[in-house]
């Protein structure tokens, strides 16, 4: 599943590109929120694709609004991950891939988040990733949330499939806060802790995270860090702090 451009570097962004008013001075105009955001950070995660499809032309417009070295992560639809649970998804993958190809060479990662109720099913995952890889060549990061996914056996299976396991905060199981699976990509996804989606990370937490990110880059992994604590607007501030460190 690995893409051609996987050189080790640190890529920092948020889920979505809204610019809360308290950070407006740090992300100055002119331009749209995306254009302003992309002058300060080098990746963004598209979460809205989880809930609804976007037209090919919409993805093309987003790609055109960003610099050449900017990357997008796109979350796969919930109809795939939550409703069909990775099985018999050919028609859904056809539609999704036809849309997301509008990003062209700026498609950096495909993000698959599984519901907490979905236990590890390596056979289903292997078949699904084969179907996905036949349509799109971007690296894949999976964020499972059932405890059965966090075992050495599953980690090895994901590595064999060329799929990275997200390092999430807060961690739902021991080891869930560390990257695993295929280590050509390390994808850190910080949701806010202790209050998920809301809590702001303090300087000490961000400094500790930055050390871990630098270690991932030094290991040779292409390293993404995405803040998803967007409900309070904290994500952009946290991302800018990490990028400055």
PDB file of C-alpha atoms in Angstrom:
ATOM      1  CA  UNK A   1       0.000   0.000   0.000  1.00  0.00           C
ATOM      2  CA  UNK A   2       3.009   2.310   0.271  1.00  0.00           C
ATOM      3  CA  UNK A   3       3.101   5.334  -2.022  1.00  0.00           C
ATOM      4  CA  UNK A   4       6.103   6.282  -4.093  1.00  0.00           C
ATOM      5  CA  UNK A   5       6.904   9.451  -2.136  1.00  0.00           C
ATOM      6  CA  UNK A   6       7.525   8.201   1.407  1.00  0.00           C
ATOM      7  CA  UNK A   7      10.694  10.028   2.403  1.00  0.00           C
ATOM      8  CA  UNK A   8      11.044  10.523   6.151  1.00  0.00           C
ATOM      9  CA  UNK A   9       9.865  13.918   7.321  1.00  0.00           C
ATOM     10  CA  UNK A  10       7.514  15.453   9.859  1.00  0.00           C
ATOM     11  CA  UNK A  11       4.073  16.534   8.650  1.00  0.00           C
ATOM     12  CA  UNK A  12       1.809  18.414  11.059  1.00  0.00           C
ATOM     13  CA  UNK A  13      -1.814  19.442  10.721  1.00  0.00           C
ATOM     14  CA  UNK A  14      -5.353  19.218  12.032  1.00  0.00           C
ATOM     15  CA  UNK A  15      -8.624  17.510  11.216  1.00  0.00           C
ATOM     16  CA  UNK A  16     -10.149  20.128   8.930  1.00  0.00           C
ATOM     17  CA  UNK A  17      -8.754  23.570   8.217  1.00  0.00           C
ATOM     18  CA  UNK A  18     -10.995  25.976  10.086  1.00  0.00           C
ATOM     19  CA  UNK A  19      -9.211  28.976  11.588  1.00  0.00           C
ATOM     20  CA  UNK A  20     -10.666  29.900  15.012  1.00  0.00           C
ATOM     21  CA  UNK A  21     -10.724  33.632  15.623  1.00  0.00           C
ATOM     22  CA  UNK A  22      -8.188  33.404  18.448  1.00  0.00           C
ATOM     23  CA  UNK A  23      -5.574  32.126  15.981  1.00  0.00           C
ATOM     24  CA  UNK A  24      -6.453  34.454  13.120  1.00  0.00           C
ATOM     25  CA  UNK A  25      -3.334  36.570  13.659  1.00  0.00           C
ATOM     26  CA  UNK A  26      -1.129  33.467  13.428  1.00  0.00           C
ATOM     27  CA  UNK A  27      -2.755  32.362  10.168  1.00  0.00           C
ATOM     28  CA  UNK A  28      -3.083  35.665   8.292  1.00  0.00           C
ATOM     29  CA  UNK A  29      -4.831  36.339   4.973  1.00  0.00           C
ATOM     30  CA  UNK A  30      -5.448  36.814   2.156  1.00  0.00           C
ATOM     31  CA  UNK A  31      -7.341  33.842   0.824  1.00  0.00           C
ATOM     32  CA  UNK A  32      -9.711  31.177   2.041  1.00  0.00           C
ATOM     33  CA  UNK A  33      -9.263  29.372   5.344  1.00  0.00           C
ATOM     34  CA  UNK A  34      -7.594  26.499   3.463  1.00  0.00           C
ATOM     35  CA  UNK A  35      -5.194  28.809   1.638  1.00  0.00           C
ATOM     36  CA  UNK A  36      -4.254  30.569   4.881  1.00  0.00           C
ATOM     37  CA  UNK A  37      -3.921  27.284   6.775  1.00  0.00           C
ATOM     38  CA  UNK A  38      -1.706  25.759   4.075  1.00  0.00           C
ATOM     39  CA  UNK A  39       0.807  28.594   4.390  1.00  0.00           C
ATOM     40  CA  UNK A  40       1.502  27.574   8.001  1.00  0.00           C
ATOM     41  CA  UNK A  41       1.021  23.785   8.078  1.00  0.00           C
ATOM     42  CA  UNK A  42       1.881  21.116   5.536  1.00  0.00           C
ATOM     43  CA  UNK A  43      -0.930  18.544   5.857  1.00  0.00           C
ATOM     44  CA  UNK A  44      -4.625  18.376   6.637  1.00  0.00           C
ATOM     45  CA  UNK A  45      -6.983  15.527   7.411  1.00  0.00           C
ATOM     46  CA  UNK A  46     -10.329  15.530   5.605  1.00  0.00           C
ATOM     47  CA  UNK A  47     -12.834  14.105   8.084  1.00  0.00           C
ATOM     48  CA  UNK A  48     -16.010  15.213   6.336  1.00  0.00           C
ATOM     49  CA  UNK A  49     -15.556  12.405   3.797  1.00  0.00           C
ATOM     50  CA  UNK A  50     -16.464  10.001   6.618  1.00  0.00           C
ATOM     51  CA  UNK A  51     -19.979  11.431   6.731  1.00  0.00           C
ATOM     52  CA  UNK A  52     -20.717  12.427   3.141  1.00  0.00           C
ATOM     53  CA  UNK A  53     -19.195  12.182  -0.348  1.00  0.00           C
ATOM     54  CA  UNK A  54     -17.460  15.093  -2.054  1.00  0.00           C
ATOM     55  CA  UNK A  55     -17.425  15.687  -5.776  1.00  0.00           C
ATOM     56  CA  UNK A  56     -14.282  15.112  -7.823  1.00  0.00           C
ATOM     57  CA  UNK A  57     -14.264  18.833  -8.615  1.00  0.00           C
ATOM     58  CA  UNK A  58     -14.306  19.673  -4.901  1.00  0.00           C
ATOM     59  CA  UNK A  59     -11.162  17.632  -4.273  1.00  0.00           C
ATOM     60  CA  UNK A  60      -9.572  19.222  -7.325  1.00  0.00           C
ATOM     61  CA  UNK A  61     -10.367  22.693  -5.992  1.00  0.00           C
ATOM     62  CA  UNK A  62      -8.845  21.876  -2.610  1.00  0.00           C
ATOM     63  CA  UNK A  63      -5.695  20.539  -4.232  1.00  0.00           C
ATOM     64  CA  UNK A  64      -5.368  23.653  -6.407  1.00  0.00           C
ATOM     65  CA  UNK A  65      -5.663  25.932  -3.350  1.00  0.00           C
ATOM     66  CA  UNK A  66      -2.571  24.491  -1.640  1.00  0.00           C
ATOM     67  CA  UNK A  67       1.203  24.587  -2.252  1.00  0.00           C
ATOM     68  CA  UNK A  68       3.003  21.866  -4.188  1.00  0.00           C
ATOM     69  CA  UNK A  69       4.451  20.272  -1.042  1.00  0.00           C
ATOM     70  CA  UNK A  70       1.101  20.098   0.774  1.00  0.00           C
ATOM     71  CA  UNK A  71      -0.602  16.746   1.505  1.00  0.00           C
ATOM     72  CA  UNK A  72      -4.102  15.542   2.325  1.00  0.00           C
ATOM     73  CA  UNK A  73      -5.218  12.603   4.446  1.00  0.00           C
ATOM     74  CA  UNK A  74      -8.724  11.432   3.600  1.00  0.00           C
ATOM     75  CA  UNK A  75     -10.930   9.444   5.963  1.00  0.00           C
ATOM     76  CA  UNK A  76     -12.793   6.560   4.369  1.00  0.00           C
ATOM     77  CA  UNK A  77     -16.604   6.698   4.546  1.00  0.00           C
ATOM     78  CA  UNK A  78     -18.479   5.260   7.492  1.00  0.00           C
ATOM     79  CA  UNK A  79     -20.571   3.248   5.027  1.00  0.00           C
ATOM     80  CA  UNK A  80     -17.406   1.173   4.506  1.00  0.00           C
ATOM     81  CA  UNK A  81     -16.008   1.014   8.042  1.00  0.00           C
ATOM     82  CA  UNK A  82     -19.150   0.997  10.179  1.00  0.00           C
ATOM     83  CA  UNK A  83     -22.003  -0.252   8.013  1.00  0.00           C
ATOM     84  CA  UNK A  84     -20.453  -2.930   5.775  1.00  0.00           C
ATOM     85  CA  UNK A  85     -17.527  -3.559   8.148  1.00  0.00           C
ATOM     86  CA  UNK A  86     -14.986  -3.853   5.293  1.00  0.00           C
ATOM     87  CA  UNK A  87     -16.933  -6.590   3.451  1.00  0.00           C
ATOM     88  CA  UNK A  88     -18.440  -6.380  -0.061  1.00  0.00           C
ATOM     89  CA  UNK A  89     -17.311  -2.771  -0.466  1.00  0.00           C
ATOM     90  CA  UNK A  90     -16.406  -2.791  -4.152  1.00  0.00           C
ATOM     91  CA  UNK A  91     -19.133  -0.373  -5.236  1.00  0.00           C
ATOM     92  CA  UNK A  92     -18.398   1.997  -2.359  1.00  0.00           C
ATOM     93  CA  UNK A  93     -14.665   1.919  -3.075  1.00  0.00           C
ATOM     94  CA  UNK A  94     -15.303   2.634  -6.754  1.00  0.00           C
ATOM     95  CA  UNK A  95     -17.282   5.756  -5.855  1.00  0.00           C
ATOM     96  CA  UNK A  96     -14.838   6.924  -3.192  1.00  0.00           C
ATOM     97  CA  UNK A  97     -11.743   6.444  -5.347  1.00  0.00           C
ATOM     98  CA  UNK A  98     -13.329   8.252  -8.305  1.00  0.00           C
ATOM     99  CA  UNK A  99     -13.869  11.267  -6.047  1.00  0.00           C
ATOM    100  CA  UNK A 100     -10.617  11.354  -4.096  1.00  0.00           C
ATOM    101  CA  UNK A 101      -8.472  11.025  -7.228  1.00  0.00           C
ATOM    102  CA  UNK A 102      -9.227  14.723  -7.617  1.00  0.00           C
ATOM    103  CA  UNK A 103      -6.408  15.369  -5.151  1.00  0.00           C
ATOM    104  CA  UNK A 104      -3.913  13.950  -7.647  1.00  0.00           C
ATOM    105  CA  UNK A 105      -0.389  13.695  -6.237  1.00  0.00           C
ATOM    106  CA  UNK A 106      -1.434  15.487  -3.039  1.00  0.00           C
ATOM    107  CA  UNK A 107      -3.238  12.428  -1.690  1.00  0.00           C
ATOM    108  CA  UNK A 108      -0.918  11.493   1.155  1.00  0.00           C
ATOM    109  CA  UNK A 109      -2.757   8.993   3.370  1.00  0.00           C
ATOM    110  CA  UNK A 110      -6.014   7.056   3.426  1.00  0.00           C
ATOM    111  CA  UNK A 111      -7.341   6.890   6.989  1.00  0.00           C
ATOM    112  CA  UNK A 112      -9.591   4.035   8.088  1.00  0.00           C
ATOM    113  CA  UNK A 113     -11.187   4.384  11.522  1.00  0.00           C
ATOM    114  CA  UNK A 114     -13.042   1.348  12.843  1.00  0.00           C
ATOM    115  CA  UNK A 115     -15.843   1.451  15.425  1.00  0.00           C
ATOM    116  CA  UNK A 116     -15.156   0.278  18.984  1.00  0.00           C
ATOM    117  CA  UNK A 117     -17.527  -2.628  18.356  1.00  0.00           C
ATOM    118  CA  UNK A 118     -15.413  -4.127  15.544  1.00  0.00           C
ATOM    119  CA  UNK A 119     -12.991  -6.807  16.760  1.00  0.00           C
ATOM    120  CA  UNK A 120      -9.890  -7.748  14.816  1.00  0.00           C
ATOM    121  CA  UNK A 121     -10.664  -9.674  11.629  1.00  0.00           C
ATOM    122  CA  UNK A 122      -7.395  -9.974   9.743  1.00  0.00           C
ATOM    123  CA  UNK A 123      -8.905 -11.960   6.869  1.00  0.00           C
ATOM    124  CA  UNK A 124     -11.570  -9.348   6.203  1.00  0.00           C
ATOM    125  CA  UNK A 125      -8.981  -6.576   6.519  1.00  0.00           C
ATOM    126  CA  UNK A 126      -6.604  -8.286   4.085  1.00  0.00           C
ATOM    127  CA  UNK A 127      -9.320  -8.655   1.462  1.00  0.00           C
ATOM    128  CA  UNK A 128     -10.426  -5.084   1.942  1.00  0.00           C
ATOM    129  CA  UNK A 129      -6.935  -3.601   1.703  1.00  0.00           C
ATOM    130  CA  UNK A 130      -6.309  -5.588  -1.472  1.00  0.00           C
ATOM    131  CA  UNK A 131      -9.431  -4.050  -3.008  1.00  0.00           C
ATOM    132  CA  UNK A 132      -8.451  -0.579  -1.813  1.00  0.00           C
ATOM    133  CA  UNK A 133      -4.895  -0.928  -3.125  1.00  0.00           C
ATOM    134  CA  UNK A 134      -6.190  -1.933  -6.550  1.00  0.00           C
ATOM    135  CA  UNK A 135      -7.867   1.478  -6.778  1.00  0.00           C
ATOM    136  CA  UNK A 136      -5.627   3.888  -4.857  1.00  0.00           C
ATOM    137  CA  UNK A 137      -1.871   3.764  -4.228  1.00  0.00           C
ATOM    138  CA  UNK A 138      -1.640   6.017  -1.161  1.00  0.00           C
ATOM    139  CA  UNK A 139      -0.378   4.631   2.178  1.00  0.00           C
ATOM    140  CA  UNK A 140      -3.089   3.485   4.590  1.00  0.00           C
ATOM    141  CA  UNK A 141      -3.379   4.188   8.318  1.00  0.00           C
ATOM    142  CA  UNK A 142      -5.916   2.240  10.363  1.00  0.00           C
ATOM    143  CA  UNK A 143      -7.282   3.429  13.696  1.00  0.00           C
ATOM    144  CA  UNK A 144      -8.950   0.414  15.335  1.00  0.00           C
ATOM    145  CA  UNK A 145     -10.698   0.903  18.651  1.00  0.00           C
ATOM    146  CA  UNK A 146     -11.466  -2.637  19.826  1.00  0.00           C
ATOM    147  CA  UNK A 147      -8.889  -4.074  22.230  1.00  0.00           C
ATOM    148  CA  UNK A 148      -8.384  -7.209  20.123  1.00  0.00           C
ATOM    149  CA  UNK A 149      -6.501  -5.189  17.507  1.00  0.00           C
ATOM    150  CA  UNK A 150      -3.658  -4.377  19.876  1.00  0.00           C
ATOM    151  CA  UNK A 151      -1.664  -7.598  19.895  1.00  0.00           C
ATOM    152  CA  UNK A 152       1.746  -8.515  18.469  1.00  0.00           C
ATOM    153  CA  UNK A 153       0.082 -10.955  16.065  1.00  0.00           C
ATOM    154  CA  UNK A 154      -2.198  -8.309  14.593  1.00  0.00           C
ATOM    155  CA  UNK A 155       0.692  -5.832  14.440  1.00  0.00           C
ATOM    156  CA  UNK A 156       2.677  -8.324  12.357  1.00  0.00           C
ATOM    157  CA  UNK A 157      -0.305  -8.965  10.097  1.00  0.00           C
ATOM    158  CA  UNK A 158      -0.742  -5.232   9.465  1.00  0.00           C
ATOM    159  CA  UNK A 159       2.986  -4.879   8.756  1.00  0.00           C
ATOM    160  CA  UNK A 160       2.743  -7.684   6.215  1.00  0.00           C
ATOM    161  CA  UNK A 161      -0.200  -5.893   4.592  1.00  0.00           C
ATOM    162  CA  UNK A 162       1.742  -2.620   4.436  1.00  0.00           C
ATOM    163  CA  UNK A 163      -0.781  -0.852   6.677  1.00  0.00           C
ATOM    164  CA  UNK A 164       0.211   1.497   9.508  1.00  0.00           C
ATOM    165  CA  UNK A 165      -1.654   1.440  12.817  1.00  0.00           C
ATOM    166  CA  UNK A 166      -2.448   4.891  14.202  1.00  0.00           C
ATOM    167  CA  UNK A 167      -0.872   6.066  17.458  1.00  0.00           C
ATOM    168  CA  UNK A 168      -3.902   7.546  19.215  1.00  0.00           C
ATOM    169  CA  UNK A 169      -4.385   9.716  22.263  1.00  0.00           C
ATOM    170  CA  UNK A 170      -6.228   8.940  24.426  1.00  0.00           C
ATOM    171  CA  UNK A 171      -5.217   5.291  24.074  1.00  0.00           C
ATOM    172  CA  UNK A 172      -8.034   2.755  24.188  1.00  0.00           C
ATOM    173  CA  UNK A 173      -5.712  -0.155  25.040  1.00  0.00           C
ATOM    174  CA  UNK A 174      -2.114  -0.637  26.177  1.00  0.00           C
ATOM    175  CA  UNK A 175       0.160   0.246  23.284  1.00  0.00           C
ATOM    176  CA  UNK A 176      -2.529   2.089  21.318  1.00  0.00           C
ATOM    177  CA  UNK A 177      -0.623   5.353  21.759  1.00  0.00           C
ATOM    178  CA  UNK A 178       2.390   4.041  19.807  1.00  0.00           C
ATOM    179  CA  UNK A 179       2.719   3.472  16.053  1.00  0.00           C
ATOM    180  CA  UNK A 180       2.579  -0.135  14.893  1.00  0.00           C
ATOM    181  CA  UNK A 181       1.982  -2.228  11.807  1.00  0.00           C
ATOM    182  CA  UNK A 182       3.894  -1.005   8.751  1.00  0.00           C
ATOM    183  CA  UNK A 183       6.509   1.458   9.975  1.00  0.00           C
ATOM    184  CA  UNK A 184       7.152   3.318   6.750  1.00  0.00           C
ATOM    185  CA  UNK A 185       4.363   5.590   7.996  1.00  0.00           C
ATOM    186  CA  UNK A 186       3.862   6.713  11.599  1.00  0.00           C
ATOM    187  CA  UNK A 187       0.493   8.430  12.010  1.00  0.00           C
ATOM    188  CA  UNK A 188      -0.145  10.149  15.353  1.00  0.00           C
ATOM    189  CA  UNK A 189      -3.763  11.151  15.905  1.00  0.00           C
ATOM    190  CA  UNK A 190      -4.350  13.175  19.061  1.00  0.00           C
ATOM    191  CA  UNK A 191      -8.012  13.695  19.935  1.00  0.00           C
ATOM    192  CA  UNK A 192      -7.738  15.720  23.144  1.00  0.00           C
ATOM    193  CA  UNK A 193      -7.255  14.382  26.656  1.00  0.00           C
ATOM    194  CA  UNK A 194      -8.809  14.009  29.175  1.00  0.00           C
ATOM    195  CA  UNK A 195     -11.899  15.367  27.372  1.00  0.00           C
ATOM    196  CA  UNK A 196     -11.843  13.898  23.901  1.00  0.00           C
ATOM    197  CA  UNK A 197     -12.235  16.418  21.038  1.00  0.00           C
ATOM    198  CA  UNK A 198     -12.150  19.342  23.486  1.00  0.00           C
ATOM    199  CA  UNK A 199      -9.092  19.306  25.765  1.00  0.00           C
ATOM    200  CA  UNK A 200      -6.142  21.535  24.922  1.00  0.00           C
ATOM    201  CA  UNK A 201      -2.693  19.952  25.291  1.00  0.00           C
ATOM    202  CA  UNK A 202      -0.282  21.875  27.499  1.00  0.00           C
ATOM    203  CA  UNK A 203       3.316  22.718  26.664  1.00  0.00           C
ATOM    204  CA  UNK A 204       4.720  19.724  28.551  1.00  0.00           C
ATOM    205  CA  UNK A 205       2.504  17.262  26.686  1.00  0.00           C
ATOM    206  CA  UNK A 206       3.382  18.842  23.344  1.00  0.00           C
ATOM    207  CA  UNK A 207       7.109  18.846  24.113  1.00  0.00           C
ATOM    208  CA  UNK A 208       6.918  15.137  24.961  1.00  0.00           C
ATOM    209  CA  UNK A 209       5.003  14.471  21.760  1.00  0.00           C
ATOM    210  CA  UNK A 210       7.512  16.426  19.701  1.00  0.00           C
ATOM    211  CA  UNK A 211      10.306  14.214  21.059  1.00  0.00           C
ATOM    212  CA  UNK A 212       8.379  11.122  19.976  1.00  0.00           C
ATOM    213  CA  UNK A 213       7.723  12.600  16.551  1.00  0.00           C
ATOM    214  CA  UNK A 214      11.405  13.352  16.051  1.00  0.00           C
ATOM    215  CA  UNK A 215      12.215   9.764  17.023  1.00  0.00           C
ATOM    216  CA  UNK A 216       9.757   8.516  14.402  1.00  0.00           C
ATOM    217  CA  UNK A 217      11.378  10.665  11.731  1.00  0.00           C
ATOM    218  CA  UNK A 218      14.839   9.478  12.800  1.00  0.00           C
ATOM    219  CA  UNK A 219      13.662   5.874  12.428  1.00  0.00           C
ATOM    220  CA  UNK A 220      12.973   6.553   8.752  1.00  0.00           C
ATOM    221  CA  UNK A 221       9.193   6.790   8.976  1.00  0.00           C
ATOM    222  CA  UNK A 222       7.197   9.407   7.159  1.00  0.00           C
ATOM    223  CA  UNK A 223       5.589  10.933  10.229  1.00  0.00           C
ATOM    224  CA  UNK A 224       2.163  12.547  10.381  1.00  0.00           C
ATOM    225  CA  UNK A 225       0.806  14.327  13.453  1.00  0.00           C
ATOM    226  CA  UNK A 226      -2.864  15.314  13.287  1.00  0.00           C
ATOM    227  CA  UNK A 227      -4.776  17.063  16.064  1.00  0.00           C
ATOM    228  CA  UNK A 228      -8.467  16.210  16.231  1.00  0.00           C
ATOM    229  CA  UNK A 229      -9.373  18.259  19.323  1.00  0.00           C
ATOM    230  CA  UNK A 230     -11.285  20.635  17.084  1.00  0.00           C
ATOM    231  CA  UNK A 231     -14.518  21.018  19.060  1.00  0.00           C
ATOM    232  CA  UNK A 232     -12.905  23.659  21.265  1.00  0.00           C
ATOM    233  CA  UNK A 233     -10.693  25.091  18.514  1.00  0.00           C
ATOM    234  CA  UNK A 234      -7.575  23.871  20.347  1.00  0.00           C
ATOM    235  CA  UNK A 235      -6.297  21.744  17.461  1.00  0.00           C
ATOM    236  CA  UNK A 236      -4.861  24.572  15.383  1.00  0.00           C
ATOM    237  CA  UNK A 237      -2.980  26.085  18.316  1.00  0.00           C
ATOM    238  CA  UNK A 238      -1.508  22.700  19.259  1.00  0.00           C
ATOM    239  CA  UNK A 239      -0.441  22.027  15.666  1.00  0.00           C
ATOM    240  CA  UNK A 240       1.208  25.412  15.303  1.00  0.00           C
ATOM    241  CA  UNK A 241       3.082  24.881  18.579  1.00  0.00           C
ATOM    242  CA  UNK A 242       4.388  21.470  17.456  1.00  0.00           C
ATOM    243  CA  UNK A 243       5.413  22.909  14.098  1.00  0.00           C
ATOM    244  CA  UNK A 244       7.372  25.703  15.810  1.00  0.00           C
ATOM    245  CA  UNK A 245       9.251  23.399  18.200  1.00  0.00           C
TER     246      UNK A 245
END
